mmCIF file of C-alpha atoms in Angstrom:
data_model
loop_
_atom_site.group_PDB
_atom_site.id
_atom_site.type_symbol
_atom_site.label_atom_id
_atom_site.label_comp_id
_atom_site.label_asym_id
_atom_site.label_seq_id
_atom_site.Cartn_x
_atom_site.Cartn_y
_atom_site.Cartn_z
ATOM 1 C CA LEU A 1 126.342 88.412 143.617
ATOM 2 C CA PRO A 2 127.559 88.532 139.986
ATOM 3 C CA ALA A 3 128.344 91.790 138.229
ATOM 4 C CA GLY A 4 125.196 93.323 136.792
ATOM 5 C CA ALA A 5 122.837 91.586 139.238
ATOM 6 C CA MET A 6 119.917 93.700 140.428
ATOM 7 C CA ILE A 7 119.745 94.659 144.119
ATOM 8 C CA GLU A 8 116.415 94.885 145.922
ATOM 9 C CA ASP A 9 115.079 98.350 146.727
ATOM 10 C CA GLU A 10 115.633 99.919 150.135
ATOM 11 C CA VAL A 11 112.048 99.263 151.282
ATOM 12 C CA SER A 12 112.303 95.536 150.575
ATOM 13 C CA MET A 13 115.742 95.420 152.136
ATOM 14 C CA ALA A 14 114.570 97.167 155.298
ATOM 15 C CA ILE A 15 111.680 94.719 155.697
ATOM 16 C CA ARG A 16 113.794 91.646 155.015
ATOM 17 C CA LEU A 17 116.544 92.687 157.442
ATOM 18 C CA ASP A 18 114.139 94.188 159.994
ATOM 19 C CA VAL A 19 115.885 97.562 160.030
ATOM 20 C CA ALA A 20 114.682 101.130 159.552
ATOM 21 C CA ARG A 21 114.388 102.355 155.972
ATOM 22 C CA PRO A 22 116.958 105.165 156.496
ATOM 23 C CA THR A 23 119.441 102.509 157.650
ATOM 24 C CA ALA A 24 118.934 100.498 154.462
ATOM 25 C CA ARG A 25 119.226 103.683 152.386
ATOM 26 C CA ARG A 26 122.530 104.648 154.048
ATOM 27 C CA ALA A 27 123.897 101.114 153.506
ATOM 28 C CA LEU A 28 123.115 101.253 149.799
ATOM 29 C CA GLN A 29 124.546 104.766 149.496
ATOM 30 C CA GLU A 30 127.756 103.646 151.219
ATOM 31 C CA LEU A 31 128.179 100.717 148.822
ATOM 32 C CA ALA A 32 127.491 103.006 145.857
ATOM 33 C CA SER A 33 130.056 105.567 147.097
ATOM 34 C CA ARG A 34 132.645 102.772 147.267
ATOM 35 C CA GLY A 35 131.881 101.835 143.679
ATOM 36 C CA LEU A 36 130.388 98.443 144.547
ATOM 37 C CA LEU A 37 126.875 99.358 143.429
ATOM 38 C CA THR A 38 125.578 101.483 140.559
ATOM 39 C CA ARG A 39 122.280 103.316 141.115
ATOM 40 C CA ARG A 40 120.297 104.833 138.229
ATOM 41 C CA ARG A 41 116.908 106.498 138.480
ATOM 42 C CA GLY A 42 114.271 104.491 136.679
ATOM 43 C CA VAL A 43 116.597 101.509 136.292
ATOM 44 C CA GLY A 44 117.420 100.426 139.820
ATOM 45 C CA THR A 45 120.533 99.324 141.667
ATOM 46 C CA ARG A 46 122.999 96.826 140.227
ATOM 47 C CA VAL A 47 126.252 95.217 141.300
ATOM 48 C CA THR A 48 129.084 97.154 139.649
ATOM 49 C CA PRO A 49 131.373 95.237 137.269
ATOM 50 C CA PRO A 50 135.023 94.937 138.368
ATOM 51 C CA HIS A 51 137.214 97.984 137.782
ATOM 52 C CA VAL A 52 139.877 97.699 135.087
ATOM 53 C CA HIS A 53 143.325 98.952 136.144
ATOM 54 C CA ARG A 54 145.450 99.188 133.013
ATOM 55 C CA PRO A 55 149.254 99.552 133.143
ATOM 56 C CA MET A 56 150.815 102.481 131.326
ATOM 57 C CA LYS A 57 152.604 100.634 128.548
ATOM 58 C CA LEU A 58 152.483 100.258 124.783
ATOM 59 C CA SER A 59 150.051 97.362 124.562
ATOM 60 C CA SER A 60 146.638 96.341 123.285
ATOM 61 C CA LEU A 61 143.603 96.911 125.496
ATOM 62 C CA ASN A 62 142.253 93.568 124.304
ATOM 63 C CA ASP A 63 145.411 91.744 125.455
ATOM 64 C CA ASP A 64 145.586 93.692 128.730
ATOM 65 C CA LEU A 65 142.012 92.703 129.580
ATOM 66 C CA ALA A 66 142.700 89.034 128.848
ATOM 67 C CA GLU A 67 145.880 89.077 130.964
ATOM 68 C CA ALA A 68 143.948 90.661 133.857
ATOM 69 C CA GLY A 69 141.396 87.841 133.820
ATOM 70 C CA PHE A 70 138.583 89.580 131.956
ATOM 71 C CA ALA A 71 136.825 88.169 128.895
ATOM 72 C CA PRO A 72 137.275 90.839 126.198
ATOM 73 C CA SER A 73 135.031 91.139 123.165
ATOM 74 C CA THR A 74 134.611 93.711 120.415
ATOM 75 C CA LYS A 75 131.773 95.090 118.318
ATOM 76 C CA VAL A 76 132.832 96.930 115.155
ATOM 77 C CA LEU A 77 130.475 99.913 114.906
ATOM 78 C CA SER A 78 131.805 101.361 111.647
ATOM 79 C CA TYR A 79 134.440 100.391 109.080
ATOM 80 C CA GLU A 80 135.187 102.850 106.277
ATOM 81 C CA MET A 81 137.933 102.776 103.641
ATOM 82 C CA ARG A 82 138.214 106.203 102.028
ATOM 83 C CA GLU A 83 140.467 109.113 101.094
ATOM 84 C CA SER A 84 141.972 111.041 103.995
ATOM 85 C CA THR A 85 140.931 114.575 104.864
ATOM 86 C CA GLN A 86 143.540 117.243 105.500
ATOM 87 C CA ASN A 87 143.338 116.768 109.275
ATOM 88 C CA GLU A 88 143.476 112.967 109.034
ATOM 89 C CA ALA A 89 146.429 113.151 106.646
ATOM 90 C CA GLU A 90 148.307 115.278 109.174
ATOM 91 C CA GLN A 91 147.534 112.799 111.956
ATOM 92 C CA LEU A 92 148.954 109.913 109.918
ATOM 93 C CA ASP A 93 151.666 111.990 108.190
ATOM 94 C CA ILE A 94 150.457 110.980 104.729
ATOM 95 C CA PRO A 95 149.503 113.059 101.648
ATOM 96 C CA GLN A 96 145.971 114.434 101.750
ATOM 97 C CA GLY A 97 143.649 112.189 99.775
ATOM 98 C CA GLU A 98 145.711 109.052 100.328
ATOM 99 C CA GLY A 99 143.656 106.056 101.373
ATOM 100 C CA LEU A 100 143.050 105.111 104.987
ATOM 101 C CA LEU A 101 140.807 102.977 107.157
ATOM 102 C CA ALA A 102 138.592 104.770 109.686
ATOM 103 C CA VAL A 103 137.214 102.248 112.165
ATOM 104 C CA ARG A 104 135.172 102.587 115.336
ATOM 105 C CA ARG A 105 134.826 99.747 117.842
ATOM 106 C CA LEU A 106 133.111 99.150 121.153
ATOM 107 C CA ARG A 107 135.254 97.083 123.529
ATOM 108 C CA TYR A 108 133.645 94.993 126.258
ATOM 109 C CA ALA A 109 135.053 93.433 129.435
ATOM 110 C CA ASP A 110 133.005 90.469 130.681
ATOM 111 C CA ASN A 111 130.142 91.604 128.409
ATOM 112 C CA HIS A 112 130.102 95.103 129.954
ATOM 113 C CA PRO A 113 130.900 98.051 127.620
ATOM 114 C CA LEU A 114 134.187 99.635 128.639
ATOM 115 C CA ALA A 115 135.673 101.728 125.833
ATOM 116 C CA LEU A 116 134.825 103.373 122.532
ATOM 117 C CA LEU A 117 137.831 103.125 120.202
ATOM 118 C CA THR A 118 138.229 105.229 117.050
ATOM 119 C CA ASN A 119 141.286 104.578 114.865
ATOM 120 C CA LEU A 120 142.813 105.797 111.617
ATOM 121 C CA ILE A 121 145.118 103.306 109.870
ATOM 122 C CA PRO A 122 147.019 103.598 106.560
ATOM 123 C CA LEU A 123 145.164 101.613 103.920
ATOM 124 C CA ASP A 124 148.081 99.377 102.916
ATOM 125 C CA ILE A 125 148.259 97.813 106.396
ATOM 126 C CA ALA A 126 144.564 97.982 107.316
ATOM 127 C CA PRO A 127 143.069 94.859 108.966
ATOM 128 C CA THR A 128 139.726 93.479 107.856
ATOM 129 C CA TRP A 129 136.405 94.004 109.663
ATOM 130 C CA GLN A 130 136.462 90.401 110.834
ATOM 131 C CA GLU A 131 140.027 90.611 112.154
ATOM 132 C CA LEU A 132 139.261 93.732 114.186
ATOM 133 C CA GLY A 133 136.164 92.096 115.612
ATOM 134 C CA GLU A 134 138.150 89.093 116.821
ATOM 135 C CA ASN A 135 141.523 90.566 117.868
ATOM 136 C CA GLY A 136 143.172 93.683 119.220
ATOM 137 C CA LEU A 137 144.542 96.160 116.682
ATOM 138 C CA TYR A 138 148.211 95.523 117.495
ATOM 139 C CA ARG A 139 147.784 91.785 117.005
ATOM 140 C CA CYS A 140 146.181 92.507 113.629
ATOM 141 C CA LEU A 141 149.121 94.722 112.671
ATOM 142 C CA SER A 142 151.607 92.113 113.846
ATOM 143 C CA ALA A 143 149.945 89.560 111.538
ATOM 144 C CA ARG A 144 150.846 91.969 108.712
ATOM 145 C CA LYS A 145 154.475 92.083 109.848
ATOM 146 C CA VAL A 146 154.008 95.611 111.234
ATOM 147 C CA GLU A 147 156.060 96.110 114.390
ATOM 148 C CA VAL A 148 154.826 98.671 116.905
ATOM 149 C CA THR A 149 157.773 100.119 118.831
ATOM 150 C CA SER A 150 156.813 103.547 120.196
ATOM 151 C CA ALA A 151 153.907 105.893 120.699
ATOM 152 C CA ARG A 152 152.965 109.365 121.860
ATOM 153 C CA GLN A 153 149.873 109.443 124.064
ATOM 154 C CA VAL A 154 147.883 112.275 125.608
ATOM 155 C CA ILE A 155 145.460 111.474 128.459
ATOM 156 C CA GLY A 156 142.557 113.696 129.391
ATOM 157 C CA ALA A 157 138.995 113.693 130.678
ATOM 158 C CA ARG A 158 135.580 115.044 129.695
ATOM 159 C CA SER A 159 131.863 114.355 130.042
ATOM 160 C CA ALA A 160 129.953 111.842 127.931
ATOM 161 C CA THR A 161 127.591 112.966 125.198
ATOM 162 C CA THR A 162 124.127 111.430 124.996
ATOM 163 C CA LYS A 163 125.204 109.049 122.210
ATOM 164 C CA GLU A 164 128.410 108.019 123.982
ATOM 165 C CA ALA A 165 126.562 107.466 127.241
ATOM 166 C CA LYS A 166 124.069 105.173 125.510
ATOM 167 C CA LEU A 167 126.826 103.080 123.901
ATOM 168 C CA LEU A 168 128.754 102.791 127.178
ATOM 169 C CA SER A 169 125.701 102.206 129.414
ATOM 170 C CA GLU A 170 126.401 105.424 131.329
ATOM 171 C CA HIS A 171 124.301 108.509 132.038
ATOM 172 C CA ARG A 172 124.680 111.642 129.951
ATOM 173 C CA GLY A 173 127.480 113.763 131.381
ATOM 174 C CA ALA A 174 129.236 110.812 133.044
ATOM 175 C CA ALA A 175 132.991 111.161 133.471
ATOM 176 C CA LEU A 176 135.104 109.706 130.667
ATOM 177 C CA LEU A 177 138.849 109.185 130.388
ATOM 178 C CA THR A 178 140.233 110.099 126.968
ATOM 179 C CA THR A 179 143.424 109.190 125.129
ATOM 180 C CA GLN A 180 144.868 110.267 121.812
ATOM 181 C CA ARG A 181 147.667 107.938 120.717
ATOM 182 C CA THR A 182 149.983 108.095 117.706
ATOM 183 C CA THR A 183 151.893 104.852 117.191
ATOM 184 C CA TYR A 184 155.118 104.323 115.218
ATOM 185 C CA ASP A 185 157.053 101.430 113.688
ATOM 186 C CA PRO A 186 160.887 101.127 113.913
ATOM 187 C CA SER A 187 161.370 103.380 110.872
ATOM 188 C CA GLY A 188 159.321 106.169 112.463
ATOM 189 C CA ARG A 189 156.315 105.642 110.216
ATOM 190 C CA ILE A 190 152.928 106.315 111.838
ATOM 191 C CA VAL A 191 150.961 103.069 111.732
ATOM 192 C CA GLU A 192 147.826 104.207 113.558
ATOM 193 C CA TYR A 193 146.201 107.164 115.256
ATOM 194 C CA GLY A 194 143.702 106.390 118.004
ATOM 195 C CA ASP A 195 141.151 108.600 119.720
ATOM 196 C CA HIS A 196 139.662 106.555 122.551
ATOM 197 C CA ILE A 197 137.260 107.119 125.432
ATOM 198 C CA TYR A 198 136.843 104.954 128.543
ATOM 199 C CA ARG A 199 134.277 104.780 131.332
ATOM 200 C CA ALA A 200 135.964 106.456 134.309
ATOM 201 C CA SER A 201 133.689 104.464 136.625
ATOM 202 C CA ARG A 202 135.185 101.215 135.310
ATOM 203 C CA TYR A 203 138.657 102.092 134.082
ATOM 204 C CA SER A 204 141.883 103.716 135.258
ATOM 205 C CA PHE A 205 145.556 103.883 134.287
ATOM 206 C CA GLU A 206 148.383 102.710 136.553
ATOM 207 C CA ALA A 207 152.012 103.825 136.305
ATOM 208 C CA ASN A 208 155.211 103.190 138.230
ATOM 209 C CA LEU A 209 157.184 106.370 138.927
ATOM 210 C CA PHE A 210 160.843 106.645 139.876
ATOM 211 C CA ALA A 211 162.855 109.573 141.254
ATOM 212 C CA GLN A 212 165.711 110.693 139.017
#
């Protein structure tokens, strides 16, 4: 069954397979506990989209999804060129009031919402709305001859707000992975600050560890 396909209810399943209803219920619960099905009250039971395992490296989510065999797409939710606030200026290491681009995007994998990406970018290297809707941010920066060479990233977790849950097709309070990333060019200039959230039910980080 394809990702997103509806599954019949336990009563119909029990009748079709000629088993007791508790047996059908336990089967569905087992599949849901393994992450193969997603059950939501009032919505029904659907086949869960594939889980995204992303390597821990300095790369674009858009490119990582494509390399893993997913079909990535992006919806630009907001695109605002304006003067930086004090906090934003500190995040980009620029003078307060200097221009920046504040952009928010919703990233999909195989047409399923996966991540909500919020970025601050210095105005002189800011990509256009169209570019960010068609490509990953790092590819857009590369087209402007901006080389991304290092980053500092903090990973955390929290619960989804009502608005976030709606955008990500999750329930309110669902687990989210969070990252805050500051990215630098070879000269040490900050070229973007990202504050991103990911559906924990669909997304995880992978890292290789070595003993010293």
